[in-house]
Amino acid sequence: MRSLFRLFLFLLMACLGQGGSAAGIPGSGRMVFRSYGPSEGLEHTSITTLAQDAEGFMWIGTEGGAYRFDGTGFRLWSLPEGLPSAWVRSFWPNDDGSLWIGTRAGLCLLKDGRARTLEAGDPLGSAQIHRLFRDVRGRLWVAAESGLFMSPDGGPHFTAVHGWPGGPAYALAPDGDGLWVGGNAALHHQDGNGSWRTWATREGVPTEPVKALLALRSGALWVRTPSQLRVLAPGGARLSVPALGLPSVAVSVYEESLAADGDAGVFVPTAKGLLHLTDRSWRLLDERRGLPAGWANQAFVDRSGNLWVASLGLHRLQGDGAWENFTRLDGLPADSIWGLLRDHSGVLWAGTSGGLACLDPRGLAPFPAAAGLVLYTLKEGPDGSIWGAGEHPFLIRISPDRGRLTRIPLPPSRSLAVPVVLTFDRTGDLWVGTTREGLWRVSDPGGRPEFHRAELPGPAAREAITALHEDGRGRLWAATERGLARLNQGRWRLWGQEIGLHPAPLAALAPLPDGTAWLAYREPLGLTLVDLRGDAPKVVRHWTRRDGLASDSVYSLAADAAGRLWVGGPRGVQWVAGQEHRLFRREDGLTSTDCNPFSTWVDGDGGVWFGSTAGLLHHRPEQGPRAQRLPETRFVSIRLGSRQWEHPFTGSANLGAVPYGDRTLTAQFTSLTFEHEGRIRFQSRLGGLDDDWVEVGTRDLRYSALSPGTYRLEVRALIEDGGAGPIASATFRVLHPWWLRWWAWPVWAGLAVCAGTGVFRWRLRLLEKRNEELKVLVYQRTEALELSNLALATISTTDPLTGLRNRRYLEEELPPVVALVLRAQRDHLATDHHPSEACLVFAMIDLDHFKRVNDTWSHAAGDLALKQVSDILRREARESDFLIRWGGEEILFVGHTSDLDGAATVVARLHQAIREHPFDLGLGQPVTITCSIGFSLFPFQSDHLEAASWEDQVRVADRCLYAAKRSGRDGWVGVAARPGLPAGLAQRFDQGPALCVQAGAADLRHSPREGDLIWH
């Protein structure tokens, strides 16, 4: 009883502890993942294991083979490449770059790109492999269905382990000089002397196969079975339950697995998400935290700290954990964030396009009294009250006890001015900057507030005021349309172009601790640094994109206590410290890169907050801006004529001398710095031919017909907003042809004298003829190359089974069509003329009970059905329509139409054509196949044209497809928003279609049927 009480206390403290940020996982908020699937070359998405080899390549084991990811694409090794089975179960990388691959039907070694199976008679030649492990003595251990095997030198010769208790071996883990092995309802341990001990139920081992083991540096051993999770403390004598309240791990996908988090914790993939356990806490990373698909099958942390998760495809966590993201799914009233404020009690206030929210240690929650208010600016008064202003003809004041919200009307305004900035001066007066009515001073704001207009210098005193700042000397600075204004001892002064400012309205002002300040403009003119310490401001310098600024369009500015400038713009968030700067984008963990104006806050601990159009962004103070790891370039393969080097390498290599006939150079290279994927570019130069670096658009090079001599090929990778990484180089020498060597010259001289004039004339005629032939040949080959390039482009965007286009083609070709539709819609709104077919219909077509076709008549019959459906749709579609193989039996149709009724007519025609077609599946008699169709009309909201992207339209159509299938199949359902409603209805429909329909927010069209539609 006493031991149970101590266990309860330990688990309670673990649940209350705060988790770390291992593997770059943010402490709270939503995570951002980069996903890989068929469109990136990972055709088999049923992933069984993950590993990283000595070169840094990621290896993905699937049911269809082993994939290698090089930062750009995936290369597959399967049965044609020599694997014993396409079902890969385990990897183990060797120090020389080779890789052991364990499959369901044998073990093989992949070296220099070739798979080498074991010799005939080896016990693992055709065995079912579960796990591989190399110990500190170089011995390679193999856990197989037929038992435990070992190679003493790590080579390709294996024998059964002496003394093995028997039965299958499922998992392996080191224990100093010893070894842990998972067996059938048992845990076996071999000590350094080779003696075995079996742990069973009395030592806490569940009565299930031990499928996964993980030994941490702390000495703890984690044990996983199909439904249980146990931990063995260092030196412990019994396995115990790791924590109270853990979600069930009884349901796993494909393989039970465990993974270290790169620190002192453990990742446990489950069907409910990725469970992360540390010595103090646990947390579940699921769909609410941004995990794609909401479940996990494998997890892996690479040497750079990137977290890889396998579910439906492969996913990599973006960023290093420095950024946290909060959206509506986390409790915000809306995703578009405006005013930000941290009050004296530590509560963060965030104004959104849907109301005000508070963030405290308990989490995010809306502030009910401010529901629906759009507040661009928030400020705390001297008495602890909170003031706000925004898209309303009044200010708000929240009492210090947060129990009452008061609205203070603004003075009457003929120009409908919007207050966008607030600040309190030393006397306690409140200053209000507006968009069209200039600047107001509010006296006695906590009692009987009175508004007094501030008369700025110049004829246009009632102008936009976008930023206010009171310096240490009590002077008030204002960013205006005409420049920088200052109030000092009751007198206003204004400075503009005469001190070097750009002739454009100012948008933001960020003071630095040294008395200088950065200014931003409402036009894309970059930033200007001004010195505010003297009697008049002085321009120190301008900073634009040419100097390293991410974008000349700047929306918000903030400076932290260390003097770093934080810049929010359309491309993300950038920090600037002296000559150093770094841009944070989606691959750094941001849910949005489009920052909002006026929306920044800097905490006292160094944390920085930015509001964006898609959520609240927080840069955690404990991380701090860190130097980026420069990308390393690695040659994947090099070919010189008939000679080829397949072993990847970095640094420099000497390839030696090659004959004159092998003077064509081809090289493939990459960078395995996965965290910089998408922002890396390459430069190359060939010493002996080029002296300057040249930008390389692809990750391969080709030089043909090199002259004799010595060459040095150099390639380097650069980060988009950073420096260049180390150079990878290969040196080689092209030998002279035999006819140009020293001993050949006398021979050629004699022949030349004997040939005389006749040979010269014959040679001249031959050259003229050859020149004409070469012209024809060059023309023919150029024409053939153009045709080949066109064919390759078509193949890359075409589904090989149906001949339909794929998603890549849609992503490339649809945006211009969408832009034309939006332009036509805008013209319609401006002229009240509705052109024909000014809308698009997105229709998702799914064959009913298609799995039965495969299961009943074979997958070949299913392929015939898909091909015939594709032919039917091609006959019914127009040349301007899109037919996209979306996945499985789903086909996306995108076509022009006039309105929702027109879209319903088109969809009904497609549905009827498939329904009436007799499908020939090679069965001797035709088969009837029906389909269900869900469609949506674009624009989804005719009065909010850009409120929904085409991706949103696809999701809406998918929702309608789901309703058609749940409501009986063999039918169609379509939707469009009704006018006069707020923007964002497509997103709300995606989250709750039934609620939108019940509220009358959407127009529905569906095929004739009985009863109501079933949405869930």
mmCIF file of C-alpha atoms in Angstrom, residues 223-505:
data_model
loop_
_atom_site.group_PDB
_atom_site.id
_atom_site.type_symbol
_atom_site.label_atom_id
_atom_site.label_comp_id
_atom_site.label_asym_id
_atom_site.label_seq_id
_atom_site.Cartn_x
_atom_site.Cartn_y
_atom_site.Cartn_z
ATOM 1 C CA VAL A 223 9.246 -1.478 -23.201
ATOM 2 C CA ARG A 224 6.250 -1.591 -25.542
ATOM 3 C CA THR A 225 3.846 -4.389 -26.333
ATOM 4 C CA PRO A 226 0.741 -4.219 -28.546
ATOM 5 C CA SER A 227 -1.322 -2.731 -25.691
ATOM 6 C CA GLN A 228 1.067 -1.871 -22.857
ATOM 7 C CA LEU A 229 3.858 0.570 -22.109
ATOM 8 C CA ARG A 230 6.361 -0.125 -19.340
ATOM 9 C CA VAL A 231 9.599 1.415 -18.078
ATOM 10 C CA LEU A 232 12.511 -0.127 -16.193
ATOM 11 C CA ALA A 233 14.337 2.371 -14.007
ATOM 12 C CA PRO A 234 18.165 2.240 -13.940
ATOM 13 C CA GLY A 235 19.138 -0.691 -11.731
ATOM 14 C CA GLY A 236 15.482 -1.626 -11.249
ATOM 15 C CA ALA A 237 14.247 -5.136 -10.722
ATOM 16 C CA ARG A 238 10.712 -4.746 -12.090
ATOM 17 C CA LEU A 239 8.987 -2.955 -14.953
ATOM 18 C CA SER A 240 6.434 -0.304 -13.960
ATOM 19 C CA VAL A 241 3.707 1.816 -15.550
ATOM 20 C CA PRO A 242 5.287 5.147 -16.598
ATOM 21 C CA ALA A 243 2.484 7.597 -15.783
ATOM 22 C CA LEU A 244 -1.157 8.016 -14.727
ATOM 23 C CA GLY A 245 -3.777 9.143 -17.170
ATOM 24 C CA LEU A 246 -1.882 8.199 -20.325
ATOM 25 C CA PRO A 247 -4.055 7.723 -23.406
ATOM 26 C CA SER A 248 -4.357 4.135 -24.565
ATOM 27 C CA VAL A 249 -1.537 2.739 -26.670
ATOM 28 C CA ALA A 250 -3.480 -0.433 -27.415
ATOM 29 C CA VAL A 251 -4.137 0.658 -30.990
ATOM 30 C CA SER A 252 -1.029 1.047 -33.114
ATOM 31 C CA VAL A 253 -0.621 1.222 -36.860
ATOM 32 C CA TYR A 254 1.402 -1.445 -38.708
ATOM 33 C CA GLU A 255 4.288 -1.602 -36.225
ATOM 34 C CA GLU A 256 4.587 -0.915 -32.501
ATOM 35 C CA SER A 257 7.547 1.445 -32.143
ATOM 36 C CA LEU A 258 9.407 3.763 -29.782
ATOM 37 C CA ALA A 259 11.776 6.635 -30.565
ATOM 38 C CA ALA A 260 14.113 8.843 -28.562
ATOM 39 C CA ASP A 261 13.318 12.564 -28.680
ATOM 40 C CA GLY A 262 16.933 13.681 -28.874
ATOM 41 C CA ASP A 263 16.980 14.737 -25.217
ATOM 42 C CA ALA A 264 15.799 12.507 -22.386
ATOM 43 C CA GLY A 265 12.297 11.669 -23.518
ATOM 44 C CA VAL A 266 10.447 9.117 -25.603
ATOM 45 C CA PHE A 267 8.062 9.311 -28.527
ATOM 46 C CA VAL A 268 5.310 6.679 -28.615
ATOM 47 C CA PRO A 269 3.395 6.616 -31.933
ATOM 48 C CA THR A 270 -0.261 5.625 -31.494
ATOM 49 C CA ALA A 271 -3.508 5.731 -33.423
ATOM 50 C CA LYS A 272 -4.539 8.744 -31.306
ATOM 51 C CA GLY A 273 -1.438 10.808 -32.005
ATOM 52 C CA LEU A 274 2.221 10.983 -31.062
ATOM 53 C CA LEU A 275 2.681 10.533 -27.329
ATOM 54 C CA HIS A 276 5.709 12.381 -25.921
ATOM 55 C CA LEU A 277 6.964 11.363 -22.491
ATOM 56 C CA THR A 278 9.759 12.926 -20.447
ATOM 57 C CA ASP A 279 10.946 12.301 -16.940
ATOM 58 C CA ARG A 280 8.543 14.993 -15.713
ATOM 59 C CA SER A 281 5.467 15.020 -17.946
ATOM 60 C CA TRP A 282 3.636 13.669 -20.942
ATOM 61 C CA ARG A 283 1.704 15.281 -23.734
ATOM 62 C CA LEU A 284 -0.196 14.055 -26.770
ATOM 63 C CA LEU A 285 0.660 15.608 -30.106
ATOM 64 C CA ASP A 286 -2.490 15.071 -32.129
ATOM 65 C CA GLU A 287 -4.545 16.785 -34.793
ATOM 66 C CA ARG A 288 -5.407 19.619 -32.414
ATOM 67 C CA ARG A 289 -1.685 20.408 -32.205
ATOM 68 C CA GLY A 290 -1.358 20.284 -35.980
ATOM 69 C CA LEU A 291 -0.244 16.666 -36.491
ATOM 70 C CA PRO A 292 -1.408 15.638 -39.994
ATOM 71 C CA ALA A 293 -3.983 12.825 -40.000
ATOM 72 C CA GLY A 294 -4.112 12.890 -36.185
ATOM 73 C CA TRP A 295 -2.272 9.565 -35.751
ATOM 74 C CA ALA A 296 1.286 8.321 -35.936
ATOM 75 C CA ASN A 297 2.950 5.067 -36.886
ATOM 76 C CA GLN A 298 6.662 5.975 -36.623
ATOM 77 C CA ALA A 299 8.700 8.836 -35.156
ATOM 78 C CA PHE A 300 12.349 9.707 -35.639
ATOM 79 C CA VAL A 301 14.641 12.583 -34.612
ATOM 80 C CA ASP A 302 17.541 13.087 -37.020
ATOM 81 C CA ARG A 303 21.009 14.344 -36.174
ATOM 82 C CA SER A 304 19.981 17.969 -36.746
ATOM 83 C CA GLY A 305 17.079 17.642 -34.294
ATOM 84 C CA ASN A 306 14.306 17.462 -36.918
ATOM 85 C CA LEU A 307 11.276 15.429 -35.867
ATOM 86 C CA TRP A 308 9.917 13.103 -38.573
ATOM 87 C CA VAL A 309 6.510 11.483 -38.125
ATOM 88 C CA ALA A 310 4.983 8.797 -40.312
ATOM 89 C CA SER A 311 1.231 8.511 -40.638
ATOM 90 C CA LEU A 312 -0.505 8.842 -44.001
ATOM 91 C CA GLY A 313 2.782 9.703 -45.663
ATOM 92 C CA LEU A 314 5.819 11.330 -44.066
ATOM 93 C CA HIS A 315 5.790 14.603 -42.140
ATOM 94 C CA ARG A 316 8.606 16.794 -40.793
ATOM 95 C CA LEU A 317 8.090 19.294 -37.975
ATOM 96 C CA GLN A 318 8.982 22.780 -39.179
ATOM 97 C CA GLY A 319 11.182 25.004 -37.042
ATOM 98 C CA ASP A 320 13.275 24.411 -33.947
ATOM 99 C CA GLY A 321 10.585 25.056 -31.348
ATOM 100 C CA ALA A 322 11.305 28.777 -31.084
ATOM 101 C CA TRP A 323 7.832 29.720 -32.369
ATOM 102 C CA GLU A 324 4.404 28.998 -30.904
ATOM 103 C CA ASN A 325 1.209 29.491 -32.912
ATOM 104 C CA PHE A 326 -2.346 30.057 -31.692
ATOM 105 C CA THR A 327 -5.453 29.987 -33.882
ATOM 106 C CA ARG A 328 -9.213 29.669 -33.555
ATOM 107 C CA LEU A 329 -8.686 25.985 -32.821
ATOM 108 C CA ASP A 330 -6.815 27.032 -29.672
ATOM 109 C CA GLY A 331 -9.533 29.406 -28.407
ATOM 110 C CA LEU A 332 -9.089 32.664 -30.343
ATOM 111 C CA PRO A 333 -12.356 34.244 -31.555
ATOM 112 C CA ALA A 334 -10.832 34.621 -35.041
ATOM 113 C CA ASP A 335 -7.554 33.994 -36.809
ATOM 114 C CA SER A 336 -6.822 37.568 -37.908
ATOM 115 C CA ILE A 337 -4.936 39.239 -35.014
ATOM 116 C CA TRP A 338 -4.642 43.002 -34.401
ATOM 117 C CA GLY A 339 -3.973 44.798 -31.104
ATOM 118 C CA LEU A 340 -1.696 43.079 -28.543
ATOM 119 C CA LEU A 341 -1.002 43.953 -24.886
ATOM 120 C CA ARG A 342 0.503 42.292 -21.821
ATOM 121 C CA ASP A 343 -1.074 43.832 -18.687
ATOM 122 C CA HIS A 344 0.537 44.275 -15.273
ATOM 123 C CA SER A 345 -0.849 40.935 -14.049
ATOM 124 C CA GLY A 346 0.836 39.021 -16.871
ATOM 125 C CA VAL A 347 -2.264 38.383 -18.979
ATOM 126 C CA LEU A 348 -1.806 38.774 -22.742
ATOM 127 C CA TRP A 349 -4.695 40.513 -24.506
ATOM 128 C CA ALA A 350 -5.207 39.963 -28.218
ATOM 129 C CA GLY A 351 -7.638 41.820 -30.427
ATOM 130 C CA THR A 352 -8.962 39.734 -33.301
ATOM 131 C CA SER A 353 -11.375 40.271 -36.151
ATOM 132 C CA GLY A 354 -13.956 38.436 -34.038
ATOM 133 C CA GLY A 355 -13.413 39.961 -30.622
ATOM 134 C CA LEU A 356 -10.963 40.194 -27.740
ATOM 135 C CA ALA A 357 -9.146 37.215 -26.192
ATOM 136 C CA CYS A 358 -7.018 36.680 -23.072
ATOM 137 C CA LEU A 359 -4.063 34.344 -22.715
ATOM 138 C CA ASP A 360 -3.021 33.372 -19.190
ATOM 139 C CA PRO A 361 -1.379 30.242 -17.741
ATOM 140 C CA ARG A 362 -4.720 28.443 -18.061
ATOM 141 C CA GLY A 363 -4.857 29.031 -21.819
ATOM 142 C CA LEU A 364 -6.737 31.172 -24.319
ATOM 143 C CA ALA A 365 -10.288 32.376 -23.718
ATOM 144 C CA PRO A 366 -12.504 35.012 -25.365
ATOM 145 C CA PHE A 367 -13.408 38.125 -23.370
ATOM 146 C CA PRO A 368 -17.224 38.008 -23.635
ATOM 147 C CA ALA A 369 -17.849 41.720 -23.060
ATOM 148 C CA ALA A 370 -15.810 42.583 -26.184
ATOM 149 C CA ALA A 371 -17.298 39.951 -28.479
ATOM 150 C CA GLY A 372 -17.404 41.135 -32.077
ATOM 151 C CA LEU A 373 -15.202 44.189 -31.476
ATOM 152 C CA VAL A 374 -12.244 44.650 -33.818
ATOM 153 C CA LEU A 375 -9.537 46.426 -31.833
ATOM 154 C CA TYR A 376 -6.414 47.575 -33.685
ATOM 155 C CA THR A 377 -4.656 48.893 -30.590
ATOM 156 C CA LEU A 378 -4.657 48.151 -26.862
ATOM 157 C CA LYS A 379 -3.079 50.146 -24.030
ATOM 158 C CA GLU A 380 -3.006 49.801 -20.254
ATOM 159 C CA GLY A 381 -3.787 52.923 -18.268
ATOM 160 C CA PRO A 382 -1.979 54.115 -15.141
ATOM 161 C CA ASP A 383 -4.806 52.736 -12.999
ATOM 162 C CA GLY A 384 -4.577 49.270 -14.546
ATOM 163 C CA SER A 385 -7.552 49.694 -16.851
ATOM 164 C CA ILE A 386 -7.262 48.524 -20.457
ATOM 165 C CA TRP A 387 -8.120 50.838 -23.330
ATOM 166 C CA GLY A 388 -8.806 49.722 -26.879
ATOM 167 C CA ALA A 389 -9.703 51.251 -30.230
ATOM 168 C CA GLY A 390 -10.426 49.976 -33.703
ATOM 169 C CA GLU A 391 -13.187 49.719 -36.300
ATOM 170 C CA HIS A 392 -15.758 51.497 -34.150
ATOM 171 C CA PRO A 393 -16.714 55.140 -33.426
ATOM 172 C CA PHE A 394 -15.763 54.740 -29.776
ATOM 173 C CA LEU A 395 -12.986 53.773 -27.416
ATOM 174 C CA ILE A 396 -13.404 50.949 -24.931
ATOM 175 C CA ARG A 397 -12.251 50.912 -21.337
ATOM 176 C CA ILE A 398 -12.057 47.693 -19.315
ATOM 177 C CA SER A 399 -12.045 48.372 -15.600
ATOM 178 C CA PRO A 400 -9.004 47.377 -13.515
ATOM 179 C CA ASP A 401 -10.969 44.487 -11.988
ATOM 180 C CA ARG A 402 -11.907 43.390 -15.558
ATOM 181 C CA GLY A 403 -15.543 43.300 -14.541
ATOM 182 C CA ARG A 404 -16.923 46.137 -16.667
ATOM 183 C CA LEU A 405 -16.444 47.392 -20.237
ATOM 184 C CA THR A 406 -17.307 51.019 -20.980
ATOM 185 C CA ARG A 407 -17.637 52.586 -24.411
ATOM 186 C CA ILE A 408 -16.427 56.204 -24.757
ATOM 187 C CA PRO A 409 -17.785 57.798 -27.965
ATOM 188 C CA LEU A 410 -15.329 59.583 -30.242
ATOM 189 C CA PRO A 411 -15.995 63.158 -31.346
ATOM 190 C CA PRO A 412 -18.252 63.384 -34.417
ATOM 191 C CA SER A 413 -16.339 62.752 -37.652
ATOM 192 C CA ARG A 414 -17.474 63.399 -41.197
ATOM 193 C CA SER A 415 -14.660 61.231 -42.588
ATOM 194 C CA LEU A 416 -15.453 58.137 -40.503
ATOM 195 C CA ALA A 417 -12.004 58.173 -38.916
ATOM 196 C CA VAL A 418 -10.733 54.941 -37.349
ATOM 197 C CA PRO A 419 -8.497 55.119 -34.249
ATOM 198 C CA VAL A 420 -5.437 52.916 -34.783
ATOM 199 C CA VAL A 421 -2.964 53.884 -32.032
ATOM 200 C CA LEU A 422 -3.176 54.785 -28.332
ATOM 201 C CA THR A 423 -0.594 55.913 -25.781
ATOM 202 C CA PHE A 424 -0.530 57.463 -22.313
ATOM 203 C CA ASP A 425 1.870 60.306 -21.548
ATOM 204 C CA ARG A 426 3.543 61.087 -18.241
ATOM 205 C CA THR A 427 0.659 63.282 -17.100
ATOM 206 C CA GLY A 428 -1.849 60.442 -17.546
ATOM 207 C CA ASP A 429 -3.494 61.935 -20.637
ATOM 208 C CA LEU A 430 -4.461 59.513 -23.389
ATOM 209 C CA TRP A 431 -3.425 60.251 -26.990
ATOM 210 C CA VAL A 432 -5.481 58.803 -29.829
ATOM 211 C CA GLY A 433 -4.141 58.586 -33.386
ATOM 212 C CA THR A 434 -6.731 58.152 -36.150
ATOM 213 C CA THR A 435 -6.718 57.434 -39.872
ATOM 214 C CA ARG A 436 -8.444 60.631 -41.077
ATOM 215 C CA GLU A 437 -8.966 62.946 -38.132
ATOM 216 C CA GLY A 438 -5.401 63.430 -36.998
ATOM 217 C CA LEU A 439 -4.468 63.262 -33.303
ATOM 218 C CA TRP A 440 -6.650 63.675 -30.195
ATOM 219 C CA ARG A 441 -5.666 64.177 -26.580
ATOM 220 C CA VAL A 442 -8.063 62.788 -23.967
ATOM 221 C CA SER A 443 -7.812 64.531 -20.591
ATOM 222 C CA ASP A 444 -8.945 62.813 -17.373
ATOM 223 C CA PRO A 445 -9.477 59.461 -19.164
ATOM 224 C CA GLY A 446 -10.180 57.646 -15.901
ATOM 225 C CA GLY A 447 -12.861 60.146 -14.812
ATOM 226 C CA ARG A 448 -14.727 62.505 -17.149
ATOM 227 C CA PRO A 449 -12.802 62.154 -20.398
ATOM 228 C CA GLU A 450 -12.696 65.164 -22.725
ATOM 229 C CA PHE A 451 -11.310 65.160 -26.272
ATOM 230 C CA HIS A 452 -8.956 67.928 -27.444
ATOM 231 C CA ARG A 453 -7.706 68.070 -31.019
ATOM 232 C CA ALA A 454 -3.938 68.336 -31.441
ATOM 233 C CA GLU A 455 -3.168 70.891 -34.127
ATOM 234 C CA LEU A 456 -0.166 69.577 -36.023
ATOM 235 C CA PRO A 457 1.895 71.917 -38.209
ATOM 236 C CA GLY A 458 0.909 72.417 -41.823
ATOM 237 C CA PRO A 459 -2.318 72.688 -43.792
ATOM 238 C CA ALA A 460 -3.290 69.000 -43.489
ATOM 239 C CA ALA A 461 -3.433 68.720 -39.710
ATOM 240 C CA ARG A 462 -6.240 66.164 -39.878
ATOM 241 C CA GLU A 463 -4.180 63.378 -41.332
ATOM 242 C CA ALA A 464 -3.464 59.749 -40.505
ATOM 243 C CA ILE A 465 -1.471 59.088 -37.328
ATOM 244 C CA THR A 466 -0.127 55.510 -37.307
ATOM 245 C CA ALA A 467 2.367 55.423 -34.405
ATOM 246 C CA LEU A 468 3.047 57.293 -31.135
ATOM 247 C CA HIS A 469 6.039 57.210 -28.804
ATOM 248 C CA GLU A 470 7.020 59.221 -25.720
ATOM 249 C CA ASP A 471 10.800 59.281 -25.245
ATOM 250 C CA GLY A 472 12.774 59.488 -22.001
ATOM 251 C CA ARG A 473 12.680 63.291 -22.061
ATOM 252 C CA GLY A 474 8.894 63.420 -22.168
ATOM 253 C CA ARG A 475 8.711 64.373 -25.839
ATOM 254 C CA LEU A 476 5.853 62.844 -27.840
ATOM 255 C CA TRP A 477 6.683 61.576 -31.346
ATOM 256 C CA ALA A 478 4.014 60.853 -33.959
ATOM 257 C CA ALA A 479 4.289 59.041 -37.325
ATOM 258 C CA THR A 480 2.117 60.969 -39.789
ATOM 259 C CA GLU A 481 1.303 61.087 -43.475
ATOM 260 C CA ARG A 482 3.797 63.919 -44.057
ATOM 261 C CA GLY A 483 6.650 62.769 -41.885
ATOM 262 C CA LEU A 484 7.725 62.637 -38.254
ATOM 263 C CA ALA A 485 6.100 65.052 -35.806
ATOM 264 C CA ARG A 486 7.215 65.917 -32.245
ATOM 265 C CA LEU A 487 5.505 67.637 -29.318
ATOM 266 C CA ASN A 488 7.979 69.301 -26.953
ATOM 267 C CA GLN A 489 6.985 71.787 -24.233
ATOM 268 C CA GLY A 490 3.591 72.354 -25.836
ATOM 269 C CA ARG A 491 4.950 73.042 -29.343
ATOM 270 C CA TRP A 492 4.631 70.770 -32.376
ATOM 271 C CA ARG A 493 7.280 70.439 -35.119
ATOM 272 C CA LEU A 494 7.235 68.344 -38.293
ATOM 273 C CA TRP A 495 10.126 66.888 -40.348
ATOM 274 C CA GLY A 496 9.902 65.155 -43.712
ATOM 275 C CA GLN A 497 11.943 65.060 -46.895
ATOM 276 C CA GLU A 498 14.221 67.857 -45.726
ATOM 277 C CA ILE A 499 15.965 65.471 -43.289
ATOM 278 C CA GLY A 500 16.100 62.578 -45.751
ATOM 279 C CA LEU A 501 12.788 60.760 -45.168
ATOM 280 C CA HIS A 502 11.100 59.220 -48.176
ATOM 281 C CA PRO A 503 8.110 61.188 -49.561
ATOM 282 C CA ALA A 504 5.515 58.682 -48.350
ATOM 283 C CA PRO A 505 3.204 58.323 -45.313
#
